[in-house]
Amino acid sequence: MAGGAWKVAYADFVTAMMALFMVLWISSQDEKILIATSKYFQNPFHSPMNANSGVMPFNSNKSSTSSGKETGAEKEIDRNKQVQLTFLNSVAADFYRLLHLDENLNEKPIDVQVTTDGLRVTLFDRAKRPLFVDNTTEFTEWGTFVLQGMAWQIDRHHFQVTIDGHTRTGLTLPKEDYTPWELSADRANAARRLLVHYAVDRNLIERVTGYGDSKTLSGEPSASESNQRVTLNLTLTAKNRFKDSSLVDKPVPVIPSERDPSAP
C-alpha cells in the first residue's frame, strides 16, 4: 500500500496542473469568450441556444467548407451575435427559473422576449394570478415577488429600463375622473418605486408611461384581461452592450426551462 501512495499524489498533482493551465488559457481569451464561458458555467445543463454546444458559438446556417470570401468583420459580427443572443437568452431563462414557472401554462403570468438590444418583459394582471389588488396600484404578494426577482436581475446586469402600463376597457374605477390613463400610469410608477425599493439604481430607469386601454394586444378583444399588463423594456447599457446592438432581426420568444422538481 505504502509503495503506491506516490501514484495517487502524482495523479492529484497532474490534475491540479491541468486545471491551472485551463484557467490560464481561458483567462487569456478576449472579453466575449470570457462572457460566454462564464454564462456556460452558470447554466451548463440548460443551454438556451440549440446552435451552441460549448464555449465557442456555432453557426448552423453556414456550410462546413469555407468559400474564402467571408471577411474578418463578418466573422466578428457573427460571433457578437451568437454571444449576445446567448447572454440575453440566459438572462431570460433565469426569470422563469426565479419565478418557478411551468413552461406548459397556457396563460403564463409573465412573458419574456429577446429584442434587438435587450429584453421585453410583460407582466400580466390576470384573475388567476393577479399582479395588483383589484383595480388599484397596490401589488399583490405575487406581484411583489415578481418585481423583487426582476430588480435583482436588472441590478445584476445593469439594464436601462422603461416601464409601460396598460389596462383593458370596461374597468370599474373608484372615481369618475380617475380613468384608465391615470390607472395605467400609476401602476407603471408603482412598479418603478418597487424596483428602486429593491435596490435598482434610480438612474437606470429612463421612462415611465401609461397608455390606458389604447394599446391592446394583437388578437385580443379590448376587454380581455390579458390587456391588463405592465411591460418592462430592458436595454443593454454601455457597460454591458456588445459591439453591434442591432444584430437580432426580430423578437425571439424564449422557451423557459423546466421547473425544478425541488422548488416549492
CSV table of C-alpha atoms in Angstrom, one decimal:
chain,number,residue,atom,x,y,z
A,1,MET,CA,0.0,0.0,0.0
A,2,ALA,CA,2.7,2.4,1.0
A,3,GLY,CA,4.6,1.8,-2.2
A,4,GLY,CA,1.7,3.0,-4.3
A,5,ALA,CA,0.8,6.1,-2.4
A,6,TRP,CA,3.0,8.3,-4.5
A,7,LYS,CA,1.0,7.4,-7.6
A,8,VAL,CA,-2.2,8.8,-6.0
A,9,ALA,CA,-0.3,12.0,-5.0
A,10,TYR,CA,1.2,12.3,-8.5
A,11,ALA,CA,-2.3,11.9,-10.2
A,12,ASP,CA,-3.7,14.7,-8.0
A,13,PHE,CA,-0.7,16.9,-8.8
A,14,VAL,CA,-1.2,16.3,-12.6
A,15,THR,CA,-4.9,17.1,-12.3
A,16,ALA,CA,-4.3,20.3,-10.4
A,17,MET,CA,-1.7,21.4,-13.0
A,18,MET,CA,-4.1,20.7,-15.9
A,19,ALA,CA,-6.8,22.7,-14.1
A,20,LEU,CA,-4.3,25.6,-13.7
A,21,PHE,CA,-3.4,25.5,-17.4
A,22,MET,CA,-7.1,25.6,-18.4
A,23,VAL,CA,-7.8,28.6,-16.2
A,24,LEU,CA,-4.7,30.4,-17.5
A,25,TRP,CA,-5.8,29.6,-21.1
A,26,ILE,CA,-9.3,30.8,-20.6
A,27,SER,CA,-8.1,34.0,-18.8
A,28,SER,CA,-6.0,34.9,-21.9
A,29,GLN,CA,-9.1,34.9,-24.2
A,30,ASP,CA,-10.9,38.1,-25.3
A,31,GLU,CA,-13.8,39.5,-23.4
A,32,LYS,CA,-16.6,37.9,-25.5
A,33,ILE,CA,-15.2,34.4,-24.9
A,34,LEU,CA,-14.9,35.1,-21.2
A,35,ILE,CA,-18.5,36.2,-21.0
A,36,ALA,CA,-19.7,33.1,-23.0
A,37,THR,CA,-17.6,30.9,-20.7
A,38,SER,CA,-19.0,32.5,-17.6
A,39,LYS,CA,-22.6,32.1,-18.8
A,40,TYR,CA,-22.0,28.5,-19.7
A,41,PHE,CA,-20.7,27.5,-16.3
A,42,GLN,CA,-23.6,29.4,-14.6
A,43,ASN,CA,-26.1,27.3,-16.6
A,44,PRO,CA,-24.3,24.2,-18.0
A,45,PHE,CA,-27.3,21.9,-18.4
A,46,HIS,CA,-29.8,24.2,-20.0
A,47,SER,CA,-28.1,25.8,-22.9
A,48,PRO,CA,-30.5,28.5,-24.2
A,49,MET,CA,-29.4,28.1,-27.8
A,50,ASN,CA,-29.6,24.9,-29.9
A,51,ALA,CA,-26.7,26.1,-32.1
A,52,ASN,CA,-24.3,26.4,-29.2
A,53,SER,CA,-22.7,23.2,-27.9
A,54,GLY,CA,-19.9,24.7,-25.8
A,55,VAL,CA,-18.0,27.8,-25.3
A,56,MET,CA,-17.4,28.7,-28.9
A,57,PRO,CA,-20.5,29.7,-30.9
A,58,PHE,CA,-21.5,27.6,-33.9
A,59,ASN,CA,-23.4,29.0,-37.0
A,60,SER,CA,-25.6,26.2,-38.4
A,61,ASN,CA,-26.5,28.3,-41.4
A,62,LYS,CA,-23.1,28.0,-42.9
A,63,SER,CA,-21.6,25.1,-44.8
A,64,SER,CA,-18.7,23.2,-43.4
A,65,THR,CA,-16.5,24.3,-46.3
A,66,SER,CA,-15.3,27.8,-46.4
A,67,SER,CA,-15.6,29.8,-49.6
A,68,GLY,CA,-12.8,32.0,-48.6
A,69,LYS,CA,-14.9,35.1,-49.2
A,70,GLU,CA,-16.0,35.7,-45.6
A,71,THR,CA,-14.3,38.7,-44.2
A,72,GLY,CA,-12.9,39.1,-40.7
A,73,ALA,CA,-15.6,41.7,-40.0
A,74,GLU,CA,-18.4,39.3,-40.9
A,75,LYS,CA,-16.9,36.7,-38.6
A,76,GLU,CA,-16.7,39.2,-35.8
A,77,ILE,CA,-20.3,40.3,-36.3
A,78,ASP,CA,-21.5,36.6,-36.3
A,79,ARG,CA,-19.5,36.0,-33.1
A,80,ASN,CA,-21.0,39.1,-31.4
A,81,LYS,CA,-24.5,38.0,-32.5
A,82,GLN,CA,-24.1,34.5,-31.0
A,83,VAL,CA,-22.6,35.8,-27.8
A,84,GLN,CA,-25.3,38.4,-27.3
A,85,LEU,CA,-28.1,36.0,-28.0
A,86,THR,CA,-26.6,33.5,-25.6
A,87,PHE,CA,-26.3,36.2,-22.9
A,88,LEU,CA,-29.9,37.5,-23.4
A,89,ASN,CA,-31.5,34.1,-23.6
A,90,SER,CA,-29.6,33.0,-20.5
A,91,VAL,CA,-31.0,36.1,-18.6
A,92,ALA,CA,-34.5,35.4,-19.9
A,93,ALA,CA,-34.4,31.8,-18.8
A,94,ASP,CA,-33.3,33.0,-15.4
A,95,PHE,CA,-36.5,34.9,-15.0
A,96,TYR,CA,-38.5,31.8,-15.4
A,97,ARG,CA,-36.4,29.8,-13.0
A,98,LEU,CA,-36.6,32.5,-10.4
A,99,LEU,CA,-40.4,32.5,-10.6
A,100,HIS,CA,-40.7,28.7,-10.7
A,101,LEU,CA,-43.0,29.0,-13.8
A,102,ASP,CA,-44.3,25.9,-15.6
A,103,GLU,CA,-43.4,26.3,-19.3
A,104,ASN,CA,-46.6,24.4,-20.4
A,105,LEU,CA,-49.0,27.0,-18.9
A,106,ASN,CA,-51.5,28.2,-21.5
A,107,GLU,CA,-51.7,31.7,-19.9
A,108,LYS,CA,-48.3,32.4,-18.3
A,109,PRO,CA,-48.3,35.3,-15.9
A,110,ILE,CA,-45.1,36.6,-17.4
A,111,ASP,CA,-43.8,36.7,-21.0
A,112,VAL,CA,-40.1,37.3,-21.9
A,113,GLN,CA,-38.9,38.1,-25.4
A,114,VAL,CA,-35.4,38.9,-26.7
A,115,THR,CA,-35.3,42.1,-28.7
A,116,THR,CA,-32.7,43.9,-30.8
A,117,ASP,CA,-30.8,45.3,-27.8
A,118,GLY,CA,-32.3,43.7,-24.7
A,119,LEU,CA,-35.4,42.0,-23.3
A,120,ARG,CA,-39.1,42.8,-23.3
A,121,VAL,CA,-40.7,41.5,-20.1
A,122,THR,CA,-44.6,41.6,-19.9
A,123,LEU,CA,-46.2,41.1,-16.5
A,124,PHE,CA,-49.9,40.2,-16.8
A,125,ASP,CA,-52.5,41.1,-14.3
A,126,ARG,CA,-54.9,38.1,-14.7
A,127,ALA,CA,-57.6,36.9,-12.3
A,128,LYS,CA,-55.9,33.6,-11.7
A,129,ARG,CA,-52.7,35.2,-10.6
A,130,PRO,CA,-53.2,38.9,-10.2
A,131,LEU,CA,-50.4,41.4,-10.2
A,132,PHE,CA,-52.4,44.1,-8.4
A,133,VAL,CA,-55.1,44.1,-5.8
A,134,ASP,CA,-58.4,44.6,-7.7
A,135,ASN,CA,-58.3,47.9,-9.8
A,136,THR,CA,-55.7,49.6,-7.6
A,137,THR,CA,-52.0,50.3,-7.7
A,138,GLU,CA,-51.2,48.0,-4.7
A,139,PHE,CA,-49.2,44.9,-5.6
A,140,THR,CA,-50.3,41.5,-4.5
A,141,GLU,CA,-47.9,39.2,-2.8
A,142,TRP,CA,-47.2,37.5,-6.2
A,143,GLY,CA,-46.7,40.9,-7.8
A,144,THR,CA,-44.2,41.9,-5.1
A,145,PHE,CA,-42.3,38.6,-5.6
A,146,VAL,CA,-42.1,39.1,-9.4
A,147,LEU,CA,-40.8,42.7,-9.1
A,148,GLN,CA,-38.3,41.7,-6.5
A,149,GLY,CA,-36.9,39.0,-8.8
A,150,MET,CA,-36.7,41.4,-11.7
A,151,ALA,CA,-35.0,44.0,-9.5
A,152,TRP,CA,-32.2,41.5,-8.8
A,153,GLN,CA,-31.7,40.8,-12.5
A,154,ILE,CA,-31.8,44.4,-13.5
A,155,ASP,CA,-29.3,45.4,-10.8
A,156,ARG,CA,-27.1,42.4,-11.6
A,157,HIS,CA,-26.8,43.2,-15.4
A,158,HIS,CA,-27.2,47.0,-15.3
A,159,PHE,CA,-30.1,47.2,-17.7
A,160,GLN,CA,-31.6,50.5,-18.7
A,161,VAL,CA,-35.4,50.3,-18.0
A,162,THR,CA,-38.5,51.8,-19.5
A,163,ILE,CA,-41.9,50.9,-17.9
A,164,ASP,CA,-45.2,50.9,-19.7
A,165,GLY,CA,-48.6,50.5,-18.0
A,166,HIS,CA,-51.7,49.1,-19.9
A,167,THR,CA,-55.3,48.4,-18.9
A,168,ARG,CA,-58.4,46.9,-20.5
A,169,THR,CA,-61.7,48.5,-21.3
A,170,GLY,CA,-64.7,48.2,-19.0
A,171,LEU,CA,-63.0,48.7,-15.7
A,172,THR,CA,-65.0,50.0,-12.7
A,173,LEU,CA,-62.8,52.7,-11.1
A,174,PRO,CA,-63.4,54.4,-7.7
A,175,LYS,CA,-63.7,58.0,-9.1
A,176,GLU,CA,-65.3,59.3,-12.2
A,177,ASP,CA,-62.4,61.5,-13.1
A,178,TYR,CA,-59.9,58.6,-12.5
A,179,THR,CA,-59.6,56.9,-15.9
A,180,PRO,CA,-57.6,54.0,-17.3
A,181,TRP,CA,-55.0,56.6,-18.3
A,182,GLU,CA,-54.4,57.5,-14.7
A,183,LEU,CA,-54.5,53.9,-13.5
A,184,SER,CA,-52.0,52.6,-16.1
A,185,ALA,CA,-49.6,55.5,-15.4
A,186,ASP,CA,-49.9,55.0,-11.6
A,187,ARG,CA,-49.3,51.2,-11.9
A,188,ALA,CA,-46.2,51.8,-14.1
A,189,ASN,CA,-45.0,54.3,-11.5
A,190,ALA,CA,-45.7,51.8,-8.7
A,191,ALA,CA,-43.5,49.3,-10.5
A,192,ARG,CA,-40.8,51.9,-10.7
A,193,ARG,CA,-41.0,52.6,-6.9
A,194,LEU,CA,-40.8,48.9,-6.1
A,195,LEU,CA,-37.8,48.3,-8.3
A,196,VAL,CA,-36.0,51.2,-6.6
A,197,HIS,CA,-37.1,49.9,-3.2
A,198,TYR,CA,-35.4,46.6,-4.1
A,199,ALA,CA,-32.0,48.3,-4.9
A,200,VAL,CA,-32.3,49.2,-8.6
A,201,ASP,CA,-30.4,52.4,-9.2
A,202,ARG,CA,-32.9,55.1,-10.0
A,203,ASN,CA,-30.7,56.3,-12.8
A,204,LEU,CA,-31.2,53.1,-14.7
A,205,ILE,CA,-35.0,53.9,-15.1
A,206,GLU,CA,-35.3,56.1,-18.2
A,207,ARG,CA,-39.1,56.4,-18.7
A,208,VAL,CA,-42.4,55.6,-17.1
A,209,THR,CA,-45.5,55.7,-19.3
A,210,GLY,CA,-49.2,54.9,-19.0
A,211,TYR,CA,-51.2,54.0,-22.2
A,212,GLY,CA,-54.6,53.4,-20.6
A,213,ASP,CA,-56.6,51.0,-22.8
A,214,SER,CA,-55.3,52.5,-26.1
A,215,LYS,CA,-52.8,49.7,-26.9
A,216,THR,CA,-54.5,46.2,-26.8
A,217,LEU,CA,-52.6,43.0,-27.5
A,218,SER,CA,-52.8,41.7,-31.1
A,219,GLY,CA,-55.7,39.3,-31.4
A,220,GLU,CA,-57.2,40.1,-28.0
A,221,PRO,CA,-60.5,42.0,-27.6
A,222,SER,CA,-60.2,45.3,-25.8
A,223,ALA,CA,-61.9,44.0,-22.7
A,224,SER,CA,-59.6,40.9,-22.3
A,225,GLU,CA,-57.8,40.6,-19.0
A,226,SER,CA,-54.6,39.9,-21.0
A,227,ASN,CA,-54.5,43.7,-21.7
A,228,GLN,CA,-54.1,44.3,-18.0
A,229,ARG,CA,-50.3,44.4,-18.0
A,230,VAL,CA,-47.1,46.2,-17.2
A,231,THR,CA,-44.3,45.9,-19.7
A,232,LEU,CA,-40.6,46.5,-18.9
A,233,ASN,CA,-38.2,47.0,-21.7
A,234,LEU,CA,-34.6,46.2,-20.5
A,235,THR,CA,-31.9,47.6,-22.7
A,236,LEU,CA,-28.2,46.7,-22.5
A,237,THR,CA,-26.2,49.7,-21.2
A,238,ALA,CA,-22.9,51.0,-22.5
A,239,LYS,CA,-21.3,49.0,-19.7
A,240,ASN,CA,-22.5,45.6,-20.9
A,241,ARG,CA,-23.5,46.3,-24.5
A,242,PHE,CA,-21.9,44.3,-27.3
A,243,LYS,CA,-20.4,46.0,-30.4
A,244,ASP,CA,-23.5,45.6,-32.5
A,245,SER,CA,-26.8,46.1,-30.7
A,246,SER,CA,-29.0,45.7,-33.8
A,247,LEU,CA,-28.0,42.1,-34.6
A,248,VAL,CA,-31.3,40.4,-33.8
A,249,ASP,CA,-33.7,40.8,-36.8
A,250,LYS,CA,-36.9,40.3,-34.8
A,251,PRO,CA,-38.1,39.4,-31.3
A,252,VAL,CA,-37.2,35.8,-30.4
A,253,PRO,CA,-39.7,34.1,-28.0
A,254,VAL,CA,-37.8,32.5,-25.1
A,255,ILE,CA,-38.6,28.9,-24.1
A,256,PRO,CA,-38.5,28.7,-20.3
A,257,SER,CA,-36.5,26.0,-18.6
A,258,GLU,CA,-38.2,23.1,-16.9
A,259,ARG,CA,-39.4,23.6,-13.4
A,260,ASP,CA,-37.1,22.4,-10.7
A,261,PRO,CA,-38.8,19.5,-9.0
A,262,SER,CA,-37.4,20.6,-5.7
A,263,ALA,CA,-38.9,24.1,-6.0
A,264,PRO,CA,-41.9,24.9,-3.8
